[in-house]
mmCIF file of C-alpha atoms in Angstrom:
data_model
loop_
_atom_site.group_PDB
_atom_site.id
_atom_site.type_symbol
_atom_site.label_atom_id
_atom_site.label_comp_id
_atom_site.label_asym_id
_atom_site.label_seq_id
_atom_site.Cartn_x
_atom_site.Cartn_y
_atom_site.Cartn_z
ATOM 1 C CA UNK A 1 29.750 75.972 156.886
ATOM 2 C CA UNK A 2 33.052 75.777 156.091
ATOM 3 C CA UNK A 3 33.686 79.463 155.809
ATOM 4 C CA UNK A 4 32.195 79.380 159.783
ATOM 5 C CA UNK A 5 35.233 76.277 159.909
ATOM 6 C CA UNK A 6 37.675 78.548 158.954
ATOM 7 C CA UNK A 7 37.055 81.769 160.796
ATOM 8 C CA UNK A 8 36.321 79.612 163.321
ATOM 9 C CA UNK A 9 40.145 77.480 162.987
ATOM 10 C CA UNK A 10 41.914 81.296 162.654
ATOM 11 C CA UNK A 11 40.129 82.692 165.519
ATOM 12 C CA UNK A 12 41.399 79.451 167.636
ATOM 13 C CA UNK A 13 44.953 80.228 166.172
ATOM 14 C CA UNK A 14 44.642 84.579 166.810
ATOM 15 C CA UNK A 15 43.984 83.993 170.329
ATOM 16 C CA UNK A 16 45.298 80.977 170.788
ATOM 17 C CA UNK A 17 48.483 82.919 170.663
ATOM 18 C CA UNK A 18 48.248 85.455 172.822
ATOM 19 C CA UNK A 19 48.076 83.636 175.876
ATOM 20 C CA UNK A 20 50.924 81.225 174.725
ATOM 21 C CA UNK A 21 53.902 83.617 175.163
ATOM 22 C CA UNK A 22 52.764 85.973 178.351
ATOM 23 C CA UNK A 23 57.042 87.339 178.235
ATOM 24 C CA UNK A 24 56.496 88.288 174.484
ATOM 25 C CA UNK A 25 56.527 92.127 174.189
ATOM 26 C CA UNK A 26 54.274 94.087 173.143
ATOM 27 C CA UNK A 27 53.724 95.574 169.736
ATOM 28 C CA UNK A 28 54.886 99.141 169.039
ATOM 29 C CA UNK A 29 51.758 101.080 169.795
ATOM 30 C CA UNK A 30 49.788 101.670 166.226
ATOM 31 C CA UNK A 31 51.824 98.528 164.564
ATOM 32 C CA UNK A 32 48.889 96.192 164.569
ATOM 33 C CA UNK A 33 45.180 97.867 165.697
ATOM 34 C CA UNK A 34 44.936 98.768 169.565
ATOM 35 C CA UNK A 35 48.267 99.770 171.960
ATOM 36 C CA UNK A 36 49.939 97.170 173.480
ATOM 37 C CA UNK A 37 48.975 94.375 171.317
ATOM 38 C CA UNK A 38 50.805 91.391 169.732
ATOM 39 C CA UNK A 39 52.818 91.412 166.431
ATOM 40 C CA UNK A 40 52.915 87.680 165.732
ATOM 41 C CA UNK A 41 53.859 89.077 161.909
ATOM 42 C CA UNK A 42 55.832 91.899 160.722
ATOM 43 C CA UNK A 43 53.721 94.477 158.973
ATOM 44 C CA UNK A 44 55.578 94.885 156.012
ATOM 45 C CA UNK A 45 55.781 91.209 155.025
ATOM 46 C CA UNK A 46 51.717 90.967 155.279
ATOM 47 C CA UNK A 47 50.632 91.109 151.633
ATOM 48 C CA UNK A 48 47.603 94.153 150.616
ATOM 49 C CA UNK A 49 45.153 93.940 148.029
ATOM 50 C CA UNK A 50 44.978 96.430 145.219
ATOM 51 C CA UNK A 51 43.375 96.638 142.174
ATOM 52 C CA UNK A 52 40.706 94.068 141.559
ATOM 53 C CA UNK A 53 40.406 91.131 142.998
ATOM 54 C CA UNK A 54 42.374 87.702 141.501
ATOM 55 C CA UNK A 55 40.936 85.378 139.454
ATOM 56 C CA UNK A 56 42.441 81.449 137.656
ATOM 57 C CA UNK A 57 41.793 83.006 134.239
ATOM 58 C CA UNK A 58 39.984 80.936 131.947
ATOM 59 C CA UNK A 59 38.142 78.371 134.747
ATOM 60 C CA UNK A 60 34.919 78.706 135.542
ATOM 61 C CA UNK A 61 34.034 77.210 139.162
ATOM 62 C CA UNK A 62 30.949 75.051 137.540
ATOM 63 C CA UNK A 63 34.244 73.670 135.409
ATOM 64 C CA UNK A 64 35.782 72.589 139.156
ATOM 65 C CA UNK A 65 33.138 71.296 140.276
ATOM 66 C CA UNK A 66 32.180 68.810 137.333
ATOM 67 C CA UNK A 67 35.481 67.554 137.482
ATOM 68 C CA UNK A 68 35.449 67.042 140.717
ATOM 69 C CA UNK A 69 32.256 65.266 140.019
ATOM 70 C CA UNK A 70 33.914 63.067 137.321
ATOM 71 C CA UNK A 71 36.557 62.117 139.413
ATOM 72 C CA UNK A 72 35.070 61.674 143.357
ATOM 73 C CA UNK A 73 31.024 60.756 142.204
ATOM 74 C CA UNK A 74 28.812 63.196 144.659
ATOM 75 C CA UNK A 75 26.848 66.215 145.302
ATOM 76 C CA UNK A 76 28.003 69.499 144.905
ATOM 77 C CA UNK A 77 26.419 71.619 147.491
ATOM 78 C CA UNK A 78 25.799 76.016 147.720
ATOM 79 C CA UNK A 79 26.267 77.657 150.411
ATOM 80 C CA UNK A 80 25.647 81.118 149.978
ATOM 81 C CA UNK A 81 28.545 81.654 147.299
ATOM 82 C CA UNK A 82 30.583 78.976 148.086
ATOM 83 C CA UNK A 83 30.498 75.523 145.967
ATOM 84 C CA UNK A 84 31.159 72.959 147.901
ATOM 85 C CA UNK A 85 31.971 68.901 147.845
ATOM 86 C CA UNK A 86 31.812 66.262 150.941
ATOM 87 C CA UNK A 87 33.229 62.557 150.100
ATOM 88 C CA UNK A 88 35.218 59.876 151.233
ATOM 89 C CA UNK A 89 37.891 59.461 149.031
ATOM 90 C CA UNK A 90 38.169 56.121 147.056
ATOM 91 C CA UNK A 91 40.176 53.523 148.612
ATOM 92 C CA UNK A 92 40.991 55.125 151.804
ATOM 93 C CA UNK A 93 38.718 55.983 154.974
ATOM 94 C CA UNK A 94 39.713 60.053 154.476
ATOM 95 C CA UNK A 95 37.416 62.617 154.437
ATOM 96 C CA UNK A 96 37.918 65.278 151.671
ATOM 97 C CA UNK A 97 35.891 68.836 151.528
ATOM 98 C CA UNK A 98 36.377 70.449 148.595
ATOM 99 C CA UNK A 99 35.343 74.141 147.819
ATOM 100 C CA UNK A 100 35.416 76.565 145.163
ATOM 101 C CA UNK A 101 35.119 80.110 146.645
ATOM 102 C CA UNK A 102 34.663 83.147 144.116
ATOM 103 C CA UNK A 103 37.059 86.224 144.139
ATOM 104 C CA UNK A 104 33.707 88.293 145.127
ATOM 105 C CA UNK A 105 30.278 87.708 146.191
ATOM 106 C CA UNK A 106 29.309 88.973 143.025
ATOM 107 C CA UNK A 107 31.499 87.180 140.532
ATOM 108 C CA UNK A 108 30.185 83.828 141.560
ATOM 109 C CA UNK A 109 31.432 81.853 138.350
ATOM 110 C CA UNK A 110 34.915 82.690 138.760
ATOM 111 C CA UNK A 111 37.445 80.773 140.763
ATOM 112 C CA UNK A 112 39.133 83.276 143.255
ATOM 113 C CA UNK A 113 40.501 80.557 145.937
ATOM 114 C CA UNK A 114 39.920 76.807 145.890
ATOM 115 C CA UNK A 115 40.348 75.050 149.415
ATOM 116 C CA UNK A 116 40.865 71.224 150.239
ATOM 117 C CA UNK A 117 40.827 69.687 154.209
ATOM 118 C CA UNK A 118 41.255 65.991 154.614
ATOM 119 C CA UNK A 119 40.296 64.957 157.859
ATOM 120 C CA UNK A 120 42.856 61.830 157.834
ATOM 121 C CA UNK A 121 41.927 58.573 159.117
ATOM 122 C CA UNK A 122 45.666 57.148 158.224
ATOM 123 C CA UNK A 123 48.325 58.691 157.504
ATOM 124 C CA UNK A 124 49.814 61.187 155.422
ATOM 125 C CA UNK A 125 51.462 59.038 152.102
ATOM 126 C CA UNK A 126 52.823 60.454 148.833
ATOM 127 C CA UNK A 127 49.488 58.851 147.122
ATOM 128 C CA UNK A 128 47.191 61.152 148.850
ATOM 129 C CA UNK A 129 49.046 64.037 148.043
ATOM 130 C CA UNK A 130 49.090 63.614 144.545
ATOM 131 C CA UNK A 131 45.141 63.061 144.916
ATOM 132 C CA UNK A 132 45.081 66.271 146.185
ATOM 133 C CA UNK A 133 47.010 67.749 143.767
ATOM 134 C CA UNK A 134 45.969 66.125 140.738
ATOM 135 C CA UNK A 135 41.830 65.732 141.615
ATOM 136 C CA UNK A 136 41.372 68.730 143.943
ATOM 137 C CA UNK A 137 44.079 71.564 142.847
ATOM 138 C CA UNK A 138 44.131 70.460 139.417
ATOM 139 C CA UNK A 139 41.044 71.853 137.462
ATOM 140 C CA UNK A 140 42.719 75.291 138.043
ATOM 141 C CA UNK A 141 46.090 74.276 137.784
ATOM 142 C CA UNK A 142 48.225 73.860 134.473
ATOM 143 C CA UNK A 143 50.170 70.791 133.851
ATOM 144 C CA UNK A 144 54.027 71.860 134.897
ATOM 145 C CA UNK A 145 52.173 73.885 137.960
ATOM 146 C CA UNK A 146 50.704 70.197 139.377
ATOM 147 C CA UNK A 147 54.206 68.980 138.793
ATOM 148 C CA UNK A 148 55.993 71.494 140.719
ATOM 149 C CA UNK A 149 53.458 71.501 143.273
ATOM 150 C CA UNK A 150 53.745 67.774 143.956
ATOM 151 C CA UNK A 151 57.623 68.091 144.011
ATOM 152 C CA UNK A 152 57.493 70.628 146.545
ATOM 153 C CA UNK A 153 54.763 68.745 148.742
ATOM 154 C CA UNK A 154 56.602 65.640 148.799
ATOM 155 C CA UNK A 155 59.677 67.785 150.060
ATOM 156 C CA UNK A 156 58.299 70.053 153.161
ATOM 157 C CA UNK A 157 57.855 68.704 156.551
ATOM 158 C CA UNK A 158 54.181 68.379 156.791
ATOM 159 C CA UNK A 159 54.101 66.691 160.238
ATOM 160 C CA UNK A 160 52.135 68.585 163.037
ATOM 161 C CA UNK A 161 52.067 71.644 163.733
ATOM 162 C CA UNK A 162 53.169 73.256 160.405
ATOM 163 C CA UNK A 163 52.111 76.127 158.018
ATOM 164 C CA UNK A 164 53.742 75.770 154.310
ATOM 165 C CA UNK A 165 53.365 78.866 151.921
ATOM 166 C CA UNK A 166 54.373 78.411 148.075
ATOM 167 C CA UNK A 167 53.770 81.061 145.787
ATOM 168 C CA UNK A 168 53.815 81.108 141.940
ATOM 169 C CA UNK A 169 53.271 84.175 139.509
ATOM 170 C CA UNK A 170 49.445 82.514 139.175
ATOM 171 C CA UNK A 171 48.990 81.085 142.496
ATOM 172 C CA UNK A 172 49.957 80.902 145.937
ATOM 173 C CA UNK A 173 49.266 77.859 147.706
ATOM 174 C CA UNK A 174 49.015 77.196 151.626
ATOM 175 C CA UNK A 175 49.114 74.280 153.313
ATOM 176 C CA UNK A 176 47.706 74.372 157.161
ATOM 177 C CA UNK A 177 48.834 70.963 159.038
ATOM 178 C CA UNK A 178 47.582 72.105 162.187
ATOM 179 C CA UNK A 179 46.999 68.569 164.042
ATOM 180 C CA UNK A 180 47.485 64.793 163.340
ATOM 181 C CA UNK A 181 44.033 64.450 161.632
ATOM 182 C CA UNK A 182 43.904 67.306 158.962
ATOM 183 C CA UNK A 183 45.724 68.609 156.386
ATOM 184 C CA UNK A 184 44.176 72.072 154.391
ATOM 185 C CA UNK A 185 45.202 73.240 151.167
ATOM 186 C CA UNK A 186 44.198 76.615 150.137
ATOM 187 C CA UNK A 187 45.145 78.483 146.595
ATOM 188 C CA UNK A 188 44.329 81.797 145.783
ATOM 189 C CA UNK A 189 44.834 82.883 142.435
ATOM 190 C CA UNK A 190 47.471 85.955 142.159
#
């Protein structure tokens, strides 16, 4: 379900886009799939896969999970490879889904990407963050990396609409604040 939420969210944002600028030229033709068609993002600065495919080295995702668990008391739910996590968090009225996704279908026990949307009820605060950080990020992060990554949270303009992108030799770690009530965090292992 949530991978269907997320193709679902880019697909709004793809071709959202096209109809928002109808003066915007044209891509080169060949730049980007058919002639005539958008570039929203140079070519060269979209990252390729090679080699096999990223993994947070020495987690497991049953190890995210059960501290999720420990932390936010709840079922942990499959869906198809995904391991997934629906709760209110403590305190607060906001709605946190948690996943684990895998690198590949078939490498289900490792942690390729974990992903965290709050559907806010308030607003935004400093505490919440470090919830996220600390309880959803942090099974996969190391110590000075949940440090840093607070720092840097607490210092980007995460008001409406805005895309954040921080990337670490082990991570790199997204953050999608595409309207008042959500707020997605998404790290991939590098």
């Amino acid at each position: 379900m949530l991978v269907l939420l997320l193709a679902g969210a880019a697909g709004f944002v793809l071709w959202g886009e096209r109809g928002a600028e109808p003066g915007r030229p044209p891509a080169p033709i060949g730049a980007r799939g058919e002639p005539g068609e958008y570039q929203s993002v140079p070519t060269a600065a979209v990252p390729t896969a090679s080699g096999p495919a990223q993994v947070f080295a020495g987690t497991t995702a049953e190890e995210v999970t059960d501290a999720w668990v420990r932390r936010w008391p709840g079922p942990v739910t499959m869906d198809r490879s995904l391991r997934i996590i629906n709760v209110t968090l403590p305190g607060t009225r906001d709605e946190l889904s948690a996943a684990v996704v895998p690198p590949t279908k078939d490498r289900r026990d490792e942690v390729g990407h974990v992903i965290c949307r709050v559907k806010l009820q308030g607003s935004l605060s400093r505490s919440l963050l470090r919830t996220l950080v600390d309880g959803c990020l942090g099974p996969v992060l190391k110590t000075d990396e949940r440090a840093a990554v607070r720092d840097w949270l607490t210092g980007v303009d995460l008001s409406p609409p805005h895309f954040q992108m921080k990337r670490s030799p082990r991570f790199e770690l997204q953050v999608n604040r595409n309207a008042e009530p959500n707020l997605m965090l998404t790290l991939n292992a590098r």
